[in-house]
Amino acid sequence: AGAGGGMAPPPPSGGAGPCSRDRELNRLHVLGKILYNKRTEEGLPENDAEEIVRMSHLDAPQLLSWVHENFPDFLGEDAIEECDRISAYLSDAAALMEDGSGFGATPSSLVGVMGYQYGRVTKPSRSLGFHQMRRPQEFDVDKARTMNLIELQYTSARRSRESRTQEPRGTLIAEVLPYSRALACAGARAGDQTRALNIMPRGWHTQESCRGMSKMGF
């Protein structure tokens, strides 16, 4: 399971101003402390999980999404059991989010971060060096989902005005829109009723289209 189960994407940065750059550097600094997972001579994590989480200024869904997206790159090629163990901790952390998740050292964020710290017990055979952190794909998936729901609401409102009917969203998705698409593709023409049925969404948003929007700062 993903670390986020419905995590919302962060708000757009609105440009690369000084505050935005500071937040970015702070996030990368915190993620580095978590993922490189330096240890003391006694073999314990060098960084305190609670302190790291508070430093991040991220809520639990965002923080764990970044960890979930990037942690496999910090494991050895044969660290299958470690990957499974860490994934299980992140899934537990996601389940804890159902009771609410805010900023600071919440139970979900601590379970996820400490699960990684203690779940990764071996060092990769290769040198990690500098790692370019990847933006979580989940952010773009959630953005596409939100924008598509808005598109459905807009389409439903248009249909209600044209046909004087109001379908539940499930009926609109599973029955009305596929039927309308079939009529449109077949070129059916049956007066006002068909024109109402042919009211289709203006377009669907995908993970790829939302990723492009994110790169432009939206």
mmCIF file of C-alpha atoms in Angstrom:
data_model
loop_
_atom_site.group_PDB
_atom_site.id
_atom_site.type_symbol
_atom_site.label_atom_id
_atom_site.label_comp_id
_atom_site.label_asym_id
_atom_site.label_seq_id
_atom_site.Cartn_x
_atom_site.Cartn_y
_atom_site.Cartn_z
ATOM 1 C CA ALA A 1 0.000 0.000 0.000
ATOM 2 C CA GLY A 2 1.185 3.507 -0.660
ATOM 3 C CA ALA A 3 2.184 5.685 2.139
ATOM 4 C CA GLY A 4 -0.580 8.076 1.505
ATOM 5 C CA GLY A 5 -3.931 6.438 0.728
ATOM 6 C CA GLY A 6 -5.600 9.606 -0.481
ATOM 7 C CA MET A 7 -3.038 12.111 0.569
ATOM 8 C CA ALA A 8 -3.668 15.615 -0.748
ATOM 9 C CA PRO A 9 -0.959 17.283 -2.850
ATOM 10 C CA PRO A 10 0.751 20.332 -1.380
ATOM 11 C CA PRO A 11 -0.456 23.752 -2.433
ATOM 12 C CA PRO A 12 1.297 25.292 -5.421
ATOM 13 C CA SER A 13 4.410 27.205 -4.559
ATOM 14 C CA GLY A 14 3.483 30.158 -6.727
ATOM 15 C CA GLY A 15 7.034 30.750 -7.890
ATOM 16 C CA ALA A 16 10.567 30.342 -6.689
ATOM 17 C CA GLY A 17 10.736 33.163 -4.147
ATOM 18 C CA PRO A 18 13.106 33.162 -1.152
ATOM 19 C CA CYS A 19 10.540 31.544 1.155
ATOM 20 C CA SER A 20 9.831 28.833 -1.401
ATOM 21 C CA ARG A 21 13.545 28.075 -1.796
ATOM 22 C CA ASP A 22 14.001 27.964 1.981
ATOM 23 C CA ARG A 23 11.146 25.465 2.330
ATOM 24 C CA GLU A 24 12.627 23.353 -0.458
ATOM 25 C CA LEU A 25 16.091 23.308 1.115
ATOM 26 C CA ASN A 26 14.653 22.494 4.533
ATOM 27 C CA ARG A 27 12.619 19.604 3.083
ATOM 28 C CA LEU A 28 15.653 18.175 1.270
ATOM 29 C CA HIS A 29 17.739 18.519 4.435
ATOM 30 C CA VAL A 30 15.167 16.625 6.507
ATOM 31 C CA LEU A 31 14.670 13.917 3.881
ATOM 32 C CA GLY A 32 18.435 13.448 3.711
ATOM 33 C CA LYS A 33 18.607 12.947 7.482
ATOM 34 C CA ILE A 34 15.851 10.335 7.270
ATOM 35 C CA LEU A 35 16.866 8.418 4.171
ATOM 36 C CA TYR A 36 20.653 8.351 4.540
ATOM 37 C CA ASN A 37 19.948 7.079 8.054
ATOM 38 C CA LYS A 38 23.378 7.647 9.595
ATOM 39 C CA ARG A 39 24.087 5.605 12.701
ATOM 40 C CA THR A 40 26.132 5.980 15.855
ATOM 41 C CA GLU A 41 29.005 3.675 16.802
ATOM 42 C CA GLU A 42 26.471 1.660 18.802
ATOM 43 C CA GLY A 43 24.440 1.069 15.641
ATOM 44 C CA LEU A 44 21.499 3.280 16.613
ATOM 45 C CA PRO A 45 19.987 5.970 14.356
ATOM 46 C CA GLU A 46 22.012 9.151 14.673
ATOM 47 C CA ASN A 47 18.978 11.422 14.264
ATOM 48 C CA ASP A 48 16.008 11.534 16.615
ATOM 49 C CA ALA A 49 12.814 10.754 14.687
ATOM 50 C CA GLU A 50 10.631 13.182 16.644
ATOM 51 C CA GLU A 51 13.074 16.053 16.121
ATOM 52 C CA ILE A 52 13.369 15.320 12.391
ATOM 53 C CA VAL A 53 9.605 15.262 11.928
ATOM 54 C CA ARG A 54 9.203 18.606 13.677
ATOM 55 C CA MET A 55 11.998 20.115 11.575
ATOM 56 C CA SER A 56 10.282 19.103 8.354
ATOM 57 C CA HIS A 57 7.283 21.464 8.742
ATOM 58 C CA LEU A 58 5.337 18.899 6.679
ATOM 59 C CA ASP A 59 2.188 17.100 7.702
ATOM 60 C CA ALA A 60 2.315 13.316 7.957
ATOM 61 C CA PRO A 61 0.814 12.578 4.495
ATOM 62 C CA GLN A 62 3.311 14.794 2.693
ATOM 63 C CA LEU A 63 6.350 13.680 4.691
ATOM 64 C CA LEU A 64 5.596 9.974 4.313
ATOM 65 C CA SER A 65 4.804 10.379 0.624
ATOM 66 C CA TRP A 66 8.314 11.731 0.090
ATOM 67 C CA VAL A 67 9.813 8.864 2.117
ATOM 68 C CA HIS A 68 7.705 6.265 0.294
ATOM 69 C CA GLU A 69 8.692 7.598 -3.136
ATOM 70 C CA ASN A 70 12.432 7.696 -2.464
ATOM 71 C CA PHE A 71 13.369 5.065 0.128
ATOM 72 C CA PRO A 72 13.923 2.130 -2.325
ATOM 73 C CA ASP A 73 16.875 4.045 -3.832
ATOM 74 C CA PHE A 74 18.627 3.901 -0.461
ATOM 75 C CA LEU A 75 18.455 0.107 -0.125
ATOM 76 C CA GLY A 76 20.793 -2.487 -1.530
ATOM 77 C CA GLU A 77 19.817 -4.354 -4.681
ATOM 78 C CA ASP A 78 19.127 -7.552 -2.718
ATOM 79 C CA ALA A 79 17.435 -5.901 0.296
ATOM 80 C CA ILE A 80 14.045 -7.438 -0.472
ATOM 81 C CA GLU A 81 13.189 -8.239 3.138
ATOM 82 C CA GLU A 82 14.161 -4.759 4.289
ATOM 83 C CA CYS A 83 12.009 -3.199 1.563
ATOM 84 C CA ASP A 84 9.074 -5.386 2.622
ATOM 85 C CA ARG A 85 9.547 -4.503 6.300
ATOM 86 C CA ILE A 86 9.762 -0.760 5.647
ATOM 87 C CA SER A 87 6.743 -0.876 3.328
ATOM 88 C CA ALA A 88 4.766 -2.592 6.087
ATOM 89 C CA TYR A 89 5.643 0.207 8.529
ATOM 90 C CA LEU A 90 4.613 2.837 5.977
ATOM 91 C CA SER A 91 1.311 1.007 5.439
ATOM 92 C CA ASP A 92 0.742 1.002 9.209
ATOM 93 C CA ALA A 93 1.484 4.739 9.239
ATOM 94 C CA ALA A 94 -1.062 5.302 6.467
ATOM 95 C CA ALA A 95 -3.687 3.381 8.447
ATOM 96 C CA LEU A 96 -3.065 5.635 11.454
ATOM 97 C CA MET A 97 -3.832 8.677 9.314
ATOM 98 C CA GLU A 98 -7.507 7.684 9.268
ATOM 99 C CA ASP A 99 -7.803 9.172 12.749
ATOM 100 C CA GLY A 100 -6.503 12.489 11.503
ATOM 101 C CA SER A 101 -2.997 13.652 10.758
ATOM 102 C CA GLY A 102 -1.565 17.084 11.304
ATOM 103 C CA PHE A 103 1.794 18.742 11.581
ATOM 104 C CA GLY A 104 4.422 17.749 14.103
ATOM 105 C CA ALA A 105 5.289 14.407 15.614
ATOM 106 C CA THR A 106 2.006 12.569 15.054
ATOM 107 C CA PRO A 107 1.759 8.790 15.619
ATOM 108 C CA SER A 108 1.553 8.163 11.868
ATOM 109 C CA SER A 109 4.632 10.232 11.017
ATOM 110 C CA LEU A 110 6.675 8.660 13.820
ATOM 111 C CA VAL A 111 5.679 5.106 12.862
ATOM 112 C CA GLY A 112 6.694 5.776 9.264
ATOM 113 C CA VAL A 113 10.020 7.492 10.008
ATOM 114 C CA MET A 114 11.095 5.134 12.823
ATOM 115 C CA GLY A 115 9.936 2.150 10.767
ATOM 116 C CA TYR A 116 12.380 3.212 8.065
ATOM 117 C CA GLN A 117 15.166 3.990 10.523
ATOM 118 C CA TYR A 118 15.018 0.590 12.224
ATOM 119 C CA GLY A 119 13.837 -1.339 9.185
ATOM 120 C CA ARG A 120 16.907 -0.464 7.154
ATOM 121 C CA VAL A 121 19.675 -2.384 8.900
ATOM 122 C CA THR A 122 22.238 -2.938 6.124
ATOM 123 C CA LYS A 123 24.215 -0.510 4.035
ATOM 124 C CA PRO A 124 24.013 -0.666 0.228
ATOM 125 C CA SER A 125 27.106 -2.112 -1.390
ATOM 126 C CA ARG A 126 27.275 0.911 -3.691
ATOM 127 C CA SER A 127 28.018 4.458 -2.597
ATOM 128 C CA LEU A 128 24.851 6.519 -2.259
ATOM 129 C CA GLY A 129 26.532 9.848 -2.943
ATOM 130 C CA PHE A 130 24.184 12.709 -3.822
ATOM 131 C CA HIS A 131 20.617 11.646 -4.456
ATOM 132 C CA GLN A 132 18.116 13.740 -6.404
ATOM 133 C CA MET A 133 14.868 13.420 -4.478
ATOM 134 C CA ARG A 134 11.874 12.596 -6.667
ATOM 135 C CA ARG A 135 8.599 14.410 -6.165
ATOM 136 C CA PRO A 136 5.987 11.831 -5.093
ATOM 137 C CA GLN A 137 3.900 10.593 -8.010
ATOM 138 C CA GLU A 138 0.975 10.378 -5.613
ATOM 139 C CA PHE A 139 0.688 14.162 -5.579
ATOM 140 C CA ASP A 140 -0.047 14.212 -9.312
ATOM 141 C CA VAL A 141 -2.470 11.278 -9.031
ATOM 142 C CA ASP A 142 -4.418 13.041 -6.274
ATOM 143 C CA LYS A 143 -4.433 16.308 -8.219
ATOM 144 C CA ALA A 144 -5.812 14.517 -11.300
ATOM 145 C CA ARG A 145 -8.479 12.825 -9.183
ATOM 146 C CA THR A 146 -9.571 16.133 -7.636
ATOM 147 C CA MET A 147 -9.721 17.924 -10.982
ATOM 148 C CA ASN A 148 -11.653 15.059 -12.588
ATOM 149 C CA LEU A 149 -14.210 15.141 -9.770
ATOM 150 C CA ILE A 150 -14.658 18.866 -10.406
ATOM 151 C CA GLU A 151 -15.130 18.095 -14.106
ATOM 152 C CA LEU A 152 -17.793 15.518 -13.253
ATOM 153 C CA GLN A 153 -19.632 18.028 -11.070
ATOM 154 C CA TYR A 154 -19.544 20.554 -13.910
ATOM 155 C CA THR A 155 -20.814 17.956 -16.402
ATOM 156 C CA SER A 156 -23.571 16.856 -14.033
ATOM 157 C CA ALA A 157 -24.725 20.466 -13.591
ATOM 158 C CA ARG A 158 -24.809 21.004 -17.375
ATOM 159 C CA ARG A 159 -26.824 17.824 -17.886
ATOM 160 C CA SER A 160 -29.268 18.820 -15.172
ATOM 161 C CA ARG A 161 -29.937 22.144 -16.896
ATOM 162 C CA GLU A 162 -30.326 20.548 -20.339
ATOM 163 C CA SER A 163 -32.264 17.373 -19.559
ATOM 164 C CA ARG A 164 -34.027 18.403 -16.321
ATOM 165 C CA THR A 165 -32.688 15.267 -14.638
ATOM 166 C CA GLN A 166 -30.239 14.663 -11.833
ATOM 167 C CA GLU A 167 -28.276 11.394 -11.774
ATOM 168 C CA PRO A 168 -26.168 10.169 -8.858
ATOM 169 C CA ARG A 169 -22.448 10.449 -9.600
ATOM 170 C CA GLY A 170 -22.064 6.666 -9.806
ATOM 171 C CA THR A 171 -24.821 6.435 -12.421
ATOM 172 C CA LEU A 172 -23.299 9.315 -14.370
ATOM 173 C CA ILE A 173 -19.878 7.611 -14.462
ATOM 174 C CA ALA A 174 -20.933 4.004 -15.030
ATOM 175 C CA GLU A 175 -23.992 4.402 -17.247
ATOM 176 C CA VAL A 176 -24.779 7.837 -18.644
ATOM 177 C CA LEU A 177 -21.344 8.947 -19.864
ATOM 178 C CA PRO A 178 -20.466 5.632 -21.599
ATOM 179 C CA TYR A 179 -23.886 5.647 -23.314
ATOM 180 C CA SER A 180 -23.494 9.286 -24.341
ATOM 181 C CA ARG A 181 -20.022 8.562 -25.702
ATOM 182 C CA ALA A 182 -21.366 5.641 -27.736
ATOM 183 C CA LEU A 183 -24.094 7.840 -29.221
ATOM 184 C CA ALA A 184 -21.604 10.564 -30.053
ATOM 185 C CA CYS A 185 -19.200 8.124 -31.712
ATOM 186 C CA ALA A 186 -21.995 6.563 -33.760
ATOM 187 C CA GLY A 187 -23.098 9.981 -34.943
ATOM 188 C CA ALA A 188 -26.637 9.414 -33.668
ATOM 189 C CA ARG A 189 -28.988 12.325 -34.101
ATOM 190 C CA ALA A 190 -32.365 12.184 -32.371
ATOM 191 C CA GLY A 191 -33.325 15.751 -31.543
ATOM 192 C CA ASP A 192 -33.070 17.536 -28.221
ATOM 193 C CA GLN A 193 -32.893 14.354 -26.163
ATOM 194 C CA THR A 194 -29.735 13.145 -27.887
ATOM 195 C CA ARG A 195 -28.115 16.565 -27.674
ATOM 196 C CA ALA A 196 -28.651 16.479 -23.924
ATOM 197 C CA LEU A 197 -27.205 12.962 -23.697
ATOM 198 C CA ASN A 198 -24.158 14.075 -25.656
ATOM 199 C CA ILE A 199 -23.085 16.601 -23.054
ATOM 200 C CA MET A 200 -19.650 15.212 -22.260
ATOM 201 C CA PRO A 201 -16.819 16.325 -19.954
ATOM 202 C CA ARG A 202 -14.504 18.891 -21.492
ATOM 203 C CA GLY A 203 -11.584 16.521 -20.907
ATOM 204 C CA TRP A 204 -9.937 14.299 -18.315
ATOM 205 C CA HIS A 205 -6.828 15.085 -16.330
ATOM 206 C CA THR A 206 -4.109 12.431 -16.054
ATOM 207 C CA GLN A 207 -1.071 11.973 -13.848
ATOM 208 C CA GLU A 208 1.124 13.084 -16.756
ATOM 209 C CA SER A 209 -0.854 16.276 -17.445
ATOM 210 C CA CYS A 210 -0.810 17.195 -13.744
ATOM 211 C CA ARG A 211 2.934 16.559 -13.571
ATOM 212 C CA GLY A 212 3.393 19.058 -16.391
ATOM 213 C CA MET A 213 1.252 21.579 -14.522
ATOM 214 C CA SER A 214 3.358 21.078 -11.384
ATOM 215 C CA LYS A 215 6.556 21.809 -13.307
ATOM 216 C CA MET A 216 5.013 25.101 -14.440
ATOM 217 C CA GLY A 217 4.153 26.020 -10.850
ATOM 218 C CA PHE A 218 0.420 25.263 -10.830
#
